[in-house]
Coordinates of C-alpha atoms and ligand atoms in Angstrom, one line a residue:
Chain A
M1 CA 0.0 0.0 0.0
N2 CA 1.2 3.4 -0.9
Y3 CA 0.1 6.3 1.4
L4 CA 0.4 10.0 0.7
I5 CA -0.3 12.6 3.4
I6 CA -0.6 16.3 2.6
G7 CA 0.4 18.2 5.8
N8 CA 3.0 17.5 8.5
S9 CA 1.2 18.6 11.6
S10 CA -1.0 17.0 14.2
A11 CA -3.5 15.3 11.9
A12 CA -0.7 14.1 9.6
I13 CA 1.3 12.7 12.5
G14 CA -1.8 11.0 13.9
C15 CA -2.3 9.4 10.5
V16 CA 1.2 8.0 10.4
E17 CA 0.8 6.6 13.9
G18 CA -2.6 5.2 12.9
I19 CA -1.3 3.5 9.7
R20 CA 1.6 2.0 11.6
K21 CA -0.7 0.3 14.1
I22 CA -2.0 -1.8 11.2
D23 CA 0.5 -1.7 8.4
T24 CA 4.2 -1.7 9.3
T25 CA 5.6 -2.0 5.8
G26 CA 3.5 0.2 3.5
Q27 CA 5.2 3.2 1.9
I28 CA 4.2 6.5 3.6
T29 CA 5.1 9.9 2.0
I30 CA 4.5 13.1 3.9
L31 CA 4.3 16.3 1.9
S32 CA 4.3 19.8 3.4
D33 CA 4.9 23.3 2.2
E34 CA 6.5 24.2 5.5
P35 CA 10.2 23.5 5.5
Y36 CA 10.4 22.1 9.1
H37 CA 10.5 18.8 10.9
T38 CA 7.0 18.3 12.4
Y39 CA 6.5 21.0 15.1
S40 CA 3.8 21.9 17.5
R41 CA 1.8 24.8 16.1
P42 CA 0.4 25.9 19.6
L43 CA 4.0 26.1 20.9
I44 CA 4.9 29.1 18.6
S45 CA 3.8 31.6 21.3
Y46 CA 5.8 29.8 24.0
W47 CA 8.7 29.8 21.6
L48 CA 8.4 33.5 21.0
E49 CA 8.2 34.0 24.8
G50 CA 11.4 32.1 25.2
K51 CA 9.7 29.3 27.2
V52 CA 10.3 26.7 24.5
A53 CA 13.7 26.4 22.9
D54 CA 14.3 25.8 19.2
E55 CA 15.2 22.2 19.8
K56 CA 12.0 21.7 21.9
I57 CA 9.3 22.9 19.5
Y58 CA 9.2 19.6 17.6
Y59 CA 6.0 17.6 17.9
R60 CA 7.7 14.3 17.5
P61 CA 11.4 13.4 18.1
E62 CA 14.0 13.8 15.4
D63 CA 14.0 10.1 14.5
F64 CA 10.2 9.9 14.0
Y65 CA 10.3 9.7 10.2
T66 CA 13.0 7.1 10.2
K67 CA 11.4 5.0 12.9
N68 CA 8.1 5.1 11.1
N69 CA 9.7 4.6 7.7
C70 CA 8.3 7.8 6.1
N71 CA 9.5 9.5 3.0
V72 CA 9.3 13.2 3.7
I73 CA 9.1 16.0 1.1
L74 CA 9.3 19.4 2.8
G75 CA 8.9 23.0 1.5
K76 CA 6.8 21.9 -1.5
K77 CA 3.1 22.7 -2.0
A78 CA 0.6 20.3 -3.5
V79 CA -1.4 22.2 -6.1
K80 CA -3.7 19.6 -7.6
I81 CA -5.2 16.2 -6.9
D82 CA -6.0 14.0 -9.9
K83 CA -8.5 11.6 -8.4
S84 CA -8.7 9.3 -11.4
A85 CA -5.0 8.9 -11.9
R86 CA -4.6 8.9 -8.1
E87 CA -1.8 11.4 -8.2
V88 CA -1.0 14.6 -6.4
I89 CA 0.7 17.3 -8.5
L90 CA 3.2 19.6 -6.8
E91 CA 4.0 23.2 -7.6
D92 CA 7.2 22.2 -9.5
G93 CA 5.1 20.1 -11.8
S94 CA 6.2 16.7 -10.4
A95 CA 3.5 14.1 -9.5
I96 CA 3.3 11.7 -6.6
S97 CA 1.0 8.7 -6.9
Y98 CA -1.0 7.2 -4.0
D99 CA -3.3 4.3 -3.2
K100 CA -4.7 6.2 -0.2
L101 CA -4.4 9.9 0.3
L102 CA -4.9 12.0 3.5
I103 CA -5.6 15.7 3.2
A104 CA -4.4 17.2 6.5
A105 CA -3.9 20.7 5.1
G106 CA -5.1 22.5 8.2
S107 CA -6.2 26.1 8.2
R108 CA -4.7 29.5 7.4
P109 CA -5.2 33.0 8.8
F110 CA -8.0 35.0 7.5
V111 CA -7.1 38.6 6.8
P112 CA -10.1 40.8 6.0
P113 CA -9.7 43.7 3.6
M114 CA -8.8 46.8 5.6
D115 CA -8.3 50.3 4.3
G116 CA -4.6 51.2 4.1
L117 CA -3.3 47.8 5.2
Q118 CA -0.9 47.8 2.3
L119 CA 0.8 50.8 3.9
V120 CA 1.8 48.8 7.0
T121 CA 5.2 47.4 6.6
Q122 CA 5.5 45.4 9.9
K123 CA 2.3 43.3 9.7
Y124 CA 2.1 39.6 10.6
T125 CA -0.3 36.8 11.1
F126 CA 0.3 34.2 13.9
M127 CA -0.1 30.6 12.7
K128 CA 3.3 29.3 11.8
Y129 CA 6.8 29.0 13.1
D130 CA 7.9 31.4 10.4
D131 CA 5.3 34.0 11.6
A132 CA 6.7 33.8 15.2
K133 CA 10.3 34.0 13.8
A134 CA 9.4 37.1 11.8
V135 CA 7.8 38.8 14.8
K136 CA 10.8 38.0 17.0
E137 CA 13.1 39.5 14.3
V138 CA 11.5 43.0 14.7
L139 CA 10.3 42.9 18.3
K140 CA 12.1 45.3 20.6
P141 CA 11.5 46.5 24.2
E142 CA 10.2 49.8 22.9
S143 CA 7.9 48.2 20.3
K144 CA 4.2 49.1 20.4
V145 CA 2.2 46.0 19.4
L146 CA -1.3 46.2 18.0
I147 CA -3.2 43.0 17.8
I148 CA -6.4 42.7 15.8
G149 CA -8.5 39.9 17.3
A150 CA -9.1 39.0 21.0
G151 CA -9.5 35.3 20.3
L152 CA -7.3 32.5 21.4
I153 CA -4.6 33.2 18.8
G154 CA -4.5 36.9 19.3
L155 CA -4.2 36.6 23.0
K156 CA -1.6 33.9 22.7
A157 CA 0.3 36.3 20.5
A158 CA 0.0 39.0 23.2
E159 CA 1.5 36.6 25.8
G160 CA 4.2 35.7 23.3
V161 CA 5.5 39.3 22.9
Y162 CA 4.9 40.3 26.6
K163 CA 8.4 39.3 27.8
V164 CA 9.9 41.8 25.4
T165 CA 7.3 44.6 25.4
K166 CA 4.3 45.3 27.6
N167 CA 3.0 47.9 25.2
I168 CA 0.2 45.8 23.8
T169 CA -3.2 46.9 22.6
V170 CA -5.9 44.4 21.4
V171 CA -8.8 45.5 19.3
D172 CA -11.8 43.4 18.6
L173 CA -15.2 44.0 16.9
A174 CA -16.9 41.9 19.6
D175 CA -17.8 43.5 22.9
R176 CA -15.8 40.9 24.9
I177 CA -12.7 38.7 24.6
L178 CA -12.6 35.0 23.8
P179 CA -16.2 34.9 22.8
S180 CA -15.8 31.5 21.1
I181 CA -15.0 29.7 24.4
L182 CA -16.3 31.9 27.3
D183 CA -19.6 33.4 28.4
S184 CA -19.6 37.1 29.2
E185 CA -18.9 36.7 32.9
G186 CA -15.9 34.5 32.0
S187 CA -14.7 37.0 29.4
S188 CA -14.7 39.8 31.9
I189 CA -12.7 37.8 34.5
V190 CA -10.0 36.9 32.0
Q191 CA -10.0 40.5 30.5
K192 CA -9.5 41.9 34.0
H193 CA -6.6 39.5 34.6
L194 CA -4.9 40.5 31.3
E195 CA -5.5 44.2 32.1
T196 CA -3.8 43.8 35.5
K197 CA -0.8 42.6 33.5
G198 CA -0.9 45.8 31.4
V199 CA -2.6 44.5 28.2
R200 CA -5.0 47.2 26.9
F201 CA -8.3 46.4 25.1
T202 CA -10.4 48.4 22.7
L203 CA -13.5 46.3 22.2
N204 CA -16.7 46.9 20.2
D205 CA -14.6 48.7 17.7
R206 CA -12.9 48.1 14.4
V207 CA -10.1 49.6 12.3
K208 CA -11.4 52.1 9.8
S209 CA -8.0 52.7 8.1
F210 CA -4.3 52.3 8.5
T211 CA -1.3 54.4 7.8
E212 CA 2.2 52.8 8.2
N213 CA 2.2 53.2 12.0
T214 CA -1.3 54.2 13.0
A215 CA -4.7 52.7 13.1
V216 CA -7.8 54.9 13.0
L217 CA -10.8 53.2 14.6
E218 CA -14.4 53.6 13.7
G219 CA -15.0 54.9 17.2
G220 CA -12.6 57.7 16.5
S221 CA -9.5 56.8 18.5
V222 CA -6.1 56.7 16.9
L223 CA -3.7 54.0 17.9
D224 CA 0.1 54.2 17.2
F225 CA 1.9 51.0 16.6
D226 CA 5.2 49.5 15.3
I227 CA 4.1 45.9 14.9
L228 CA 0.6 44.8 13.7
I229 CA -0.5 41.2 14.4
I230 CA -3.7 40.2 12.6
A231 CA -5.5 37.3 14.3
V232 CA -9.2 37.7 13.4
G233 CA -9.8 34.1 12.5
V234 CA -8.8 31.1 10.5
R235 CA -10.1 29.5 7.3
P236 CA -9.8 25.8 6.4
N237 CA -7.6 24.9 3.5
T238 CA -10.2 23.2 1.4
E239 CA -9.3 24.5 -2.1
I240 CA -7.2 21.5 -3.2
A241 CA -10.1 19.2 -2.2
G242 CA -12.9 21.3 -3.7
E243 CA -11.1 21.8 -7.0
C244 CA -10.8 18.0 -7.6
G245 CA -14.5 17.5 -7.0
I246 CA -14.5 16.2 -3.4
E247 CA -17.5 17.4 -1.4
V248 CA -16.7 20.5 0.6
S249 CA -19.0 22.7 2.6
R250 CA -17.2 25.2 5.0
G251 CA -14.7 22.4 5.6
I252 CA -14.0 19.2 3.8
I253 CA -16.9 16.8 4.4
I254 CA -15.9 13.4 6.0
D255 CA -17.8 10.5 7.4
D256 CA -17.2 8.9 10.8
T257 CA -14.1 7.1 9.4
C258 CA -12.7 10.4 8.1
R259 CA -13.3 9.3 4.5
T260 CA -14.2 12.0 2.0
S261 CA -16.7 11.6 -0.9
D262 CA -13.8 9.8 -2.8
E263 CA -13.2 6.3 -1.5
N264 CA -9.4 6.7 -1.7
I265 CA -9.2 10.1 -0.1
Y266 CA -9.4 10.8 3.6
A267 CA -9.2 14.2 5.4
A268 CA -8.6 15.1 9.0
G269 CA -8.0 18.1 11.3
D270 CA -8.6 21.8 10.9
C271 CA -9.5 21.5 7.2
T272 CA -12.6 19.3 7.9
E273 CA -16.0 19.6 9.4
S274 CA -16.6 17.3 12.4
L275 CA -19.9 16.2 14.0
D276 CA -20.2 18.1 17.3
I277 CA -22.2 15.6 19.4
T278 CA -23.3 18.3 21.8
T279 CA -25.4 20.0 19.1
G280 CA -25.6 17.3 16.4
T281 CA -24.3 19.8 13.9
Q282 CA -21.3 19.8 11.6
K283 CA -18.6 22.2 12.7
I284 CA -15.1 23.1 12.1
L285 CA -13.3 22.2 15.3
A286 CA -9.9 23.7 15.0
L287 CA -8.3 22.0 17.9
L288 CA -5.2 20.0 18.2
P289 CA -6.7 16.9 20.0
N290 CA -9.4 16.7 17.4
A291 CA -6.8 16.9 14.6
Y292 CA -4.7 14.1 16.1
I293 CA -7.7 11.8 16.9
Q294 CA -9.2 12.3 13.4
G295 CA -5.8 11.8 11.8
E296 CA -5.2 8.6 13.7
A297 CA -8.6 7.2 12.8
A298 CA -8.0 8.1 9.2
G299 CA -4.7 6.3 9.2
I300 CA -6.2 3.1 10.8
N301 CA -9.0 3.1 8.2
M302 CA -6.6 3.8 5.3
A303 CA -4.6 0.8 6.3
G304 CA -7.6 -1.4 6.3
G305 CA -8.5 -1.3 10.0
S306 CA -11.7 0.1 11.4
K307 CA -12.0 3.2 13.6
N308 CA -14.4 6.1 14.1
Y309 CA -13.1 9.4 15.2
G310 CA -16.2 9.6 17.3
N311 CA -17.5 11.9 20.1
A312 CA -16.0 15.1 18.9
I313 CA -16.9 18.2 20.9
P314 CA -15.5 21.8 21.0
M315 CA -13.1 21.8 23.9
N316 CA -10.2 24.0 25.0
A317 CA -7.6 24.3 27.7
I318 CA -5.7 27.5 27.7
G319 CA -4.0 29.8 30.1
F320 CA -2.8 33.4 30.1
F321 CA -0.2 34.8 32.5
G322 CA -0.9 31.9 34.9
L323 CA -4.7 32.0 34.8
H324 CA -5.9 28.7 33.5
M325 CA -9.3 28.0 31.9
I326 CA -10.8 24.8 30.5
T327 CA -14.0 24.8 28.5
A328 CA -16.0 22.2 26.6
G329 CA -19.3 21.7 24.8
T330 CA -22.0 24.2 24.2
Y331 CA -23.6 26.6 26.5
E332 CA -27.3 26.6 25.8
G333 CA -29.4 25.2 28.6
E334 CA -29.9 25.3 32.3
T335 CA -26.9 26.6 34.1
H336 CA -25.3 26.0 37.5
V337 CA -22.7 28.6 38.5
I338 CA -20.1 28.6 41.2
K339 CA -18.2 31.7 41.8
T340 CA -15.6 32.4 44.4
D341 CA -12.4 34.4 44.6
D342 CA -10.3 31.9 42.8
E343 CA -12.8 30.0 40.8
Y344 CA -15.5 30.6 38.2
K345 CA -17.4 27.5 37.1
K346 CA -20.5 27.2 34.9
L347 CA -22.1 23.9 34.1
I348 CA -24.7 23.7 31.4
F349 CA -27.4 21.0 31.2
K350 CA -29.9 20.2 28.5
D351 CA -32.2 17.2 27.7
G352 CA -30.9 15.5 30.9
L353 CA -27.3 15.7 29.8
L354 CA -24.3 17.8 30.7
K355 CA -23.7 19.7 27.5
G356 CA -20.9 22.1 28.4
Y357 CA -18.8 23.7 31.1
I358 CA -16.6 26.7 31.7
M359 CA -13.9 26.5 34.4
I360 CA -11.6 29.4 35.2
G361 CA -8.9 29.3 37.9
E362 CA -9.6 26.1 39.6
V363 CA -9.6 23.5 36.8
S364 CA -8.4 20.3 38.3
R365 CA -9.8 17.1 37.1
A366 CA -11.9 18.9 34.5
G367 CA -11.6 15.8 32.1
I368 CA -14.1 14.0 34.2
Y369 CA -16.7 16.5 33.1
T370 CA -15.4 16.2 29.5
S371 CA -16.0 12.5 29.6
I372 CA -19.5 12.9 30.8
I373 CA -20.2 15.2 27.8
R374 CA -18.4 13.0 25.3
E375 CA -19.9 9.8 26.5
Q376 CA -23.4 11.4 27.0
I377 CA -23.8 10.0 30.4
P378 CA -27.3 10.9 31.6
A379 CA -27.3 13.3 34.5
S380 CA -29.8 11.1 36.2
S381 CA -27.2 8.3 36.5
V382 CA -24.8 10.4 38.6
D383 CA -24.9 12.1 41.9
M384 CA -25.9 15.6 40.9
E385 CA -24.8 17.3 44.1
M386 CA -21.3 15.8 43.6
L387 CA -21.2 16.6 40.0
V388 CA -22.0 20.2 40.6
S389 CA -19.6 20.6 43.5
R390 CA -16.5 19.3 41.7
P391 CA -15.3 16.7 39.1
Q392 CA -14.9 13.4 41.0
M393 CA -15.2 9.7 40.3
M394 CA -17.4 9.4 43.4
M395 CA -20.3 10.8 41.5
F396 CA -20.6 7.7 39.3
G397 CA -22.4 4.6 40.4
K398 CA -20.3 1.8 41.8
S399 CA -20.4 -0.2 38.6
R400 CA -18.7 2.4 36.5
R401 CA -16.0 2.8 39.2
L402 CA -15.5 -1.0 39.3
E403 CA -15.1 -1.1 35.6
K404 CA -12.9 2.0 35.2
L405 CA -10.8 1.8 38.4
G406 CA -11.2 -1.8 39.4
G407 CA -10.7 -3.4 36.0
V408 CA -13.8 -5.5 36.5
N409 CA -15.9 -6.0 33.4
V410 CA -19.4 -5.6 34.8
G411 CA -21.2 -5.4 31.4
N412 CA -24.2 -3.1 31.3
Chain B
M1 CA -0.2 -5.4 31.1
K2 CA -0.1 -4.9 34.8
R3 CA -2.0 -2.0 36.2
V4 CA -2.9 -0.6 39.6
Y5 CA -6.5 -1.7 40.5
V6 CA -8.6 -0.5 43.3
N7 CA -10.7 -2.4 45.7
E8 CA -12.8 0.3 47.1
D9 CA -14.4 -1.9 49.8
W10 CA -11.0 -2.2 51.5
C11 CA -9.7 1.3 51.2
L12 CA -9.5 3.0 54.7
G13 CA -8.9 6.4 53.3
C14 CA -5.6 6.6 55.2
H15 CA -3.8 8.5 52.4
L16 CA -0.6 6.4 52.9
C17 CA -0.5 5.8 49.2
E18 CA -0.3 9.5 48.6
Y19 CA 2.6 9.8 50.9
Y20 CA 4.5 6.9 49.4
C21 CA 3.8 8.4 45.9
S22 CA 5.2 11.8 46.9
F23 CA 8.2 10.2 48.5
A24 CA 8.9 8.0 45.5
N25 CA 8.7 11.0 43.2
S26 CA 10.6 13.4 45.4
G27 CA 14.0 12.1 44.4
K28 CA 15.0 12.2 48.1
S29 CA 16.5 9.2 49.9
D30 CA 14.7 9.5 53.2
M31 CA 11.1 10.3 54.0
V32 CA 11.8 13.0 56.6
K33 CA 13.7 15.1 54.0
A34 CA 11.0 14.5 51.5
F35 CA 8.3 15.9 53.7
N36 CA 10.3 18.7 55.3
G37 CA 10.4 22.2 53.9
D38 CA 7.8 23.8 51.7
K39 CA 8.6 22.1 48.4
K40 CA 6.6 18.9 48.9
T41 CA 6.2 16.7 46.0
T42 CA 2.6 16.5 44.8
P43 CA 1.3 12.9 44.8
R44 CA 0.2 11.4 41.5
I45 CA -2.5 9.4 43.3
V46 CA -5.6 11.0 44.8
I47 CA -7.9 9.6 47.4
E48 CA -11.6 10.3 47.1
E49 CA -13.4 10.2 50.3
G50 CA -17.1 9.6 50.7
D51 CA -19.4 8.9 53.6
D52 CA -18.8 5.2 53.7
I53 CA -16.5 4.6 50.8
N54 CA -13.0 5.7 49.9
F55 CA -10.8 4.9 46.9
A56 CA -7.6 5.8 45.2
V57 CA -7.5 7.2 41.7
Q58 CA -4.4 7.3 39.5
C59 CA -3.6 7.0 35.9
R60 CA -5.3 4.0 34.2
H61 CA -2.7 3.8 31.5
C62 CA -5.5 3.7 29.0
E63 CA -5.3 1.7 25.8
E64 CA -6.6 4.8 24.1
P65 CA -4.9 7.5 26.1
L66 CA -6.7 10.7 25.4
C67 CA -4.2 12.7 27.3
A68 CA -1.3 11.6 25.0
K69 CA -3.4 12.0 21.8
G70 CA -4.3 15.5 22.7
C71 CA -1.0 16.7 24.2
I72 CA -0.1 19.9 22.2
A73 CA 3.6 19.4 22.8
G74 CA 4.0 15.7 22.2
A75 CA 5.2 15.5 25.9
L76 CA 3.1 12.5 26.7
T77 CA 4.1 9.2 25.2
V78 CA 3.3 5.5 25.5
T79 CA 6.1 3.0 26.1
N80 CA 5.2 -0.6 26.6
G81 CA 1.7 0.5 27.5
I82 CA 2.9 2.9 30.2
V83 CA 1.9 6.5 29.6
T84 CA 4.7 8.9 30.7
I85 CA 5.4 12.6 30.6
D86 CA 8.6 14.2 29.5
S87 CA 8.6 17.2 31.9
S88 CA 11.2 19.0 29.9
R89 CA 8.7 19.3 27.1
C90 CA 5.4 20.0 29.0
V91 CA 4.3 23.7 28.7
G92 CA 1.6 23.4 31.3
C93 CA -1.3 24.1 28.9
Y94 CA -3.6 21.6 30.7
T95 CA -5.0 20.1 27.5
C96 CA -4.4 16.7 29.2
V97 CA -6.3 17.8 32.2
L98 CA -9.2 18.6 29.8
S99 CA -8.8 15.2 28.2
C100 CA -8.3 12.7 30.9
P101 CA -11.6 11.0 31.7
Y102 CA -10.6 10.0 35.3
G103 CA -9.0 13.3 36.4
C104 CA -5.6 11.6 36.7
I105 CA -3.4 14.4 35.5
V106 CA -2.2 16.3 38.6
T107 CA -1.7 20.0 38.7
D108 CA 0.0 22.1 41.4
H109 CA 1.8 25.4 41.7
E110 CA 4.5 24.2 39.3
K111 CA 4.4 24.9 35.5
V112 CA 4.4 21.3 34.4
V113 CA 1.7 18.7 35.1
K114 CA 2.4 15.4 36.8
K115 CA 1.1 11.9 36.3
C116 CA 1.7 8.3 37.5
D117 CA 4.3 6.3 35.6
L118 CA 3.7 3.1 37.6
C119 CA 7.1 3.8 39.1
A120 CA 8.5 2.6 35.8
S121 CA 12.0 3.9 36.5
K122 CA 12.2 2.1 39.8
S123 CA 12.1 -1.6 40.5
G124 CA 9.3 -3.8 41.7
E125 CA 5.7 -2.8 42.5
P126 CA 4.6 0.9 42.4
A127 CA 5.3 2.6 45.7
C128 CA 1.6 3.3 46.4
V129 CA 0.8 -0.5 46.2
K130 CA 3.8 -1.4 48.3
G131 CA 2.7 1.1 50.9
C132 CA -1.0 0.3 51.1
P133 CA -1.6 -1.4 54.5
N134 CA -4.8 -3.1 53.4
A135 CA -4.2 -4.3 49.8
A136 CA -6.9 -1.9 48.7
I137 CA -4.8 -1.2 45.6
V138 CA -3.0 -4.0 43.8
F139 CA -0.7 -4.3 40.9
E140 CA -2.0 -7.0 38.6
E141 CA -2.8 -8.2 35.1
R142 CA -6.5 -8.0 34.6
G143 CA -8.7 -8.0 31.4
Ligands
FAD501 C1 -0.9 30.3 18.0 C2 -1.8 29.1 18.1 C3 -2.1 28.5 19.3 C4 -2.9 27.3 19.3 N1 -3.1 26.8 20.5 C5 -3.9 25.7 20.6 C6 -4.1 25.1 21.9 O1 -3.7 25.5 22.9 N2 -4.9 24.0 21.9 C7 -5.5 23.4 20.8 O2 -6.2 22.5 20.9 N3 -5.2 24.0 19.6 C8 -4.5 25.1 19.5 N4 -4.3 25.7 18.2 C9 -4.9 25.0 17.1 C10 -4.0 23.9 16.6 O3 -2.7 24.3 16.3 C11 -4.6 23.2 15.3 O4 -5.9 22.8 15.6 C12 -3.8 22.1 14.8 O5 -2.5 22.5 14.5 C13 -4.5 21.5 13.6 O6 -3.6 20.5 13.0 P1 -3.8 20.1 11.5 O7 -2.8 19.0 11.3 O8 -5.2 19.8 11.2 O9 -3.4 21.3 10.6 P2 -2.2 22.4 10.6 O10 -1.5 22.4 12.0 O11 -2.7 23.7 10.2 O12 -1.2 21.8 9.6 C14 -1.4 21.7 8.2 C15 -0.1 21.7 7.4 O13 -0.4 21.4 6.0 C16 0.4 22.3 5.2 N5 -0.3 22.5 3.9 C17 -1.5 23.0 3.7 N6 -1.9 23.0 2.4 C18 -0.8 22.4 1.8 C19 -0.6 22.0 0.4 N7 -1.4 22.3 -0.5 N8 0.6 21.4 0.1 C20 1.5 21.1 1.1 N9 1.3 21.4 2.4 C21 0.1 22.0 2.8 C22 0.4 23.6 6.0 O14 1.4 24.5 5.7 C23 0.6 23.1 7.4 O15 1.9 22.8 7.7 C24 -3.4 26.8 18.1 C25 -3.2 27.4 16.9 C26 -2.3 28.5 16.9 C27 -2.0 29.1 15.5
SF4_502 S1 -3.7 10.3 32.3 FE1 -5.9 9.8 32.1 S2 -6.2 9.6 29.8 FE2 -4.0 9.5 30.2 S3 -3.6 7.3 30.3 FE3 -3.9 8.0 32.4 S4 -6.0 7.7 32.8 FE4 -5.8 7.5 30.6
SF4_503 S1 0.0 20.3 30.1 FE1 1.9 19.4 29.4 S2 1.6 17.2 29.1 FE2 -0.4 18.2 29.3 S3 -1.1 18.6 27.2 FE3 -0.1 20.5 27.9 S4 2.1 20.2 27.2 FE4 1.1 18.1 27.2

């Protein structure tokens, strides 16, 4: 069997590890337009901050490709898939054939048209190792940094530059920060925390126009900056799939086994749409765990095994300047809120199920809540008082504990 | 593979396993030194106490380890079925805390997270099992 993988990040690595569980000899080729050994994308802000060294940003050890017997082509872009010939064409015109193909092309930053943006010389997005390197190159203690976008990536970029300069302003159209993962109460807690560190926010506003070093906002204020980081959102890389006739909606459409509408082509990670079981809808879940899990499932299936990626939900663990937050699922339904000086927790129930949670500050053992959502364990089968007070195995009936902790197969 | 299993009917809730775990992971050669001073080592095993039931929880070394699959840094790996952490690579993002279904990733004031490695680098049974006075945790091969 001859496998080809477009991409060299979490979903691609998951695929290699999935294939090798089943097929130890098939030929695997990894193709990426980035020139690096597989690295962890979320670590770029830690790298910029100096918390992760050059030699620690890798996602898998140096001998990964050799150990897994992979042929790796780096720094080259795939421009076309020829489904009938089962070939991928590279930008230099060469072709690579495959029996099974994985598209793990991820996503790219979205840069909306903004007046005068072409006048800004030091403008960056924040998705790739090269982006972080470019920012590091120009970042100085006296730099004024303007970040457009108060989402996960924008705020991680803020944390990334903070060691060098504290002169950071974040602008967002939304009226609160991190709206994709937090409720308004949570947003304001985290915003206050960031503000005590000196990060400034201008919310509910947008840039009307740029000159080389200033941004004029709709609201009238004028912000001076040296370095502009644009982090308003990401878009899935679906073009190569769409152009060859594979079904694409917002993301590439896949089934439970990560197969696309072509039987020899699979897709995984940020470029796909996943079934969010908390809402029953197809969503782009641009998260590393989801990318790995889908990639691994795809690999197993490509190699002739059987695996569903299953139970995907939006979920996130992130921290800023020592404040941790863990969130999962969706937030529509009946809520239980606990708020103390060092903890904010909201649990959301609907249709007799835990559907989502937000935990800020005290986040220990949050994964027990995640498992209740992912496994759709009915709230009626656990001790509600215990569930609400904190994540603990005690809330489950004895039989689940026997099975999970006692290794006893109790059946159902 | 051998794992640590709990017999909750026998657990006294005495927390000795937590002490033995801390000691084993402290890198110290005597227990007094390990528990003196303010830098105590956080145990990788947690006792849950109820009205009439207690039990110990630590890493199940899952066949499908969601912690390792989701680790953003590739710091969690599986070797011979044992899920271990490379602390030099952990960035403390807590994605594994979000992912572990049993709440077995331990967090404390330090940057990196901790987890049970079945005392893989030491010889014999895990320290918690050796130290349990009532055989409420055992190290065995079960289905
Ligand atoms: C700053 C930052 C912080 C993040 N933090 C977190 C976090 O804390 N937790 C979390 O869960 N997620 C986080 N994420 C999201 C996470 O990085 C992604 O979900 C994950 O990387 C997706 O992996 P992937 O393999 O699907 O795609 P990607 O990582 O996007 O990789 C796709 C690769 O394919 C290459 N490629 C694309 N098209 C082609 C082509 N035509 N030819 C050749 N190569 C191609 C791309 O260049 C890229 O290298 C963060 C992202 C960023 C940018
Ligand atoms: S830490 Fe949790 S998810 Fe990871 S192997 Fe242990 S029990 Fe399983
Ligand atoms: S906290 Fe450390 S071990 Fe856990 S997912 Fe993050 S980097 Fe990996």
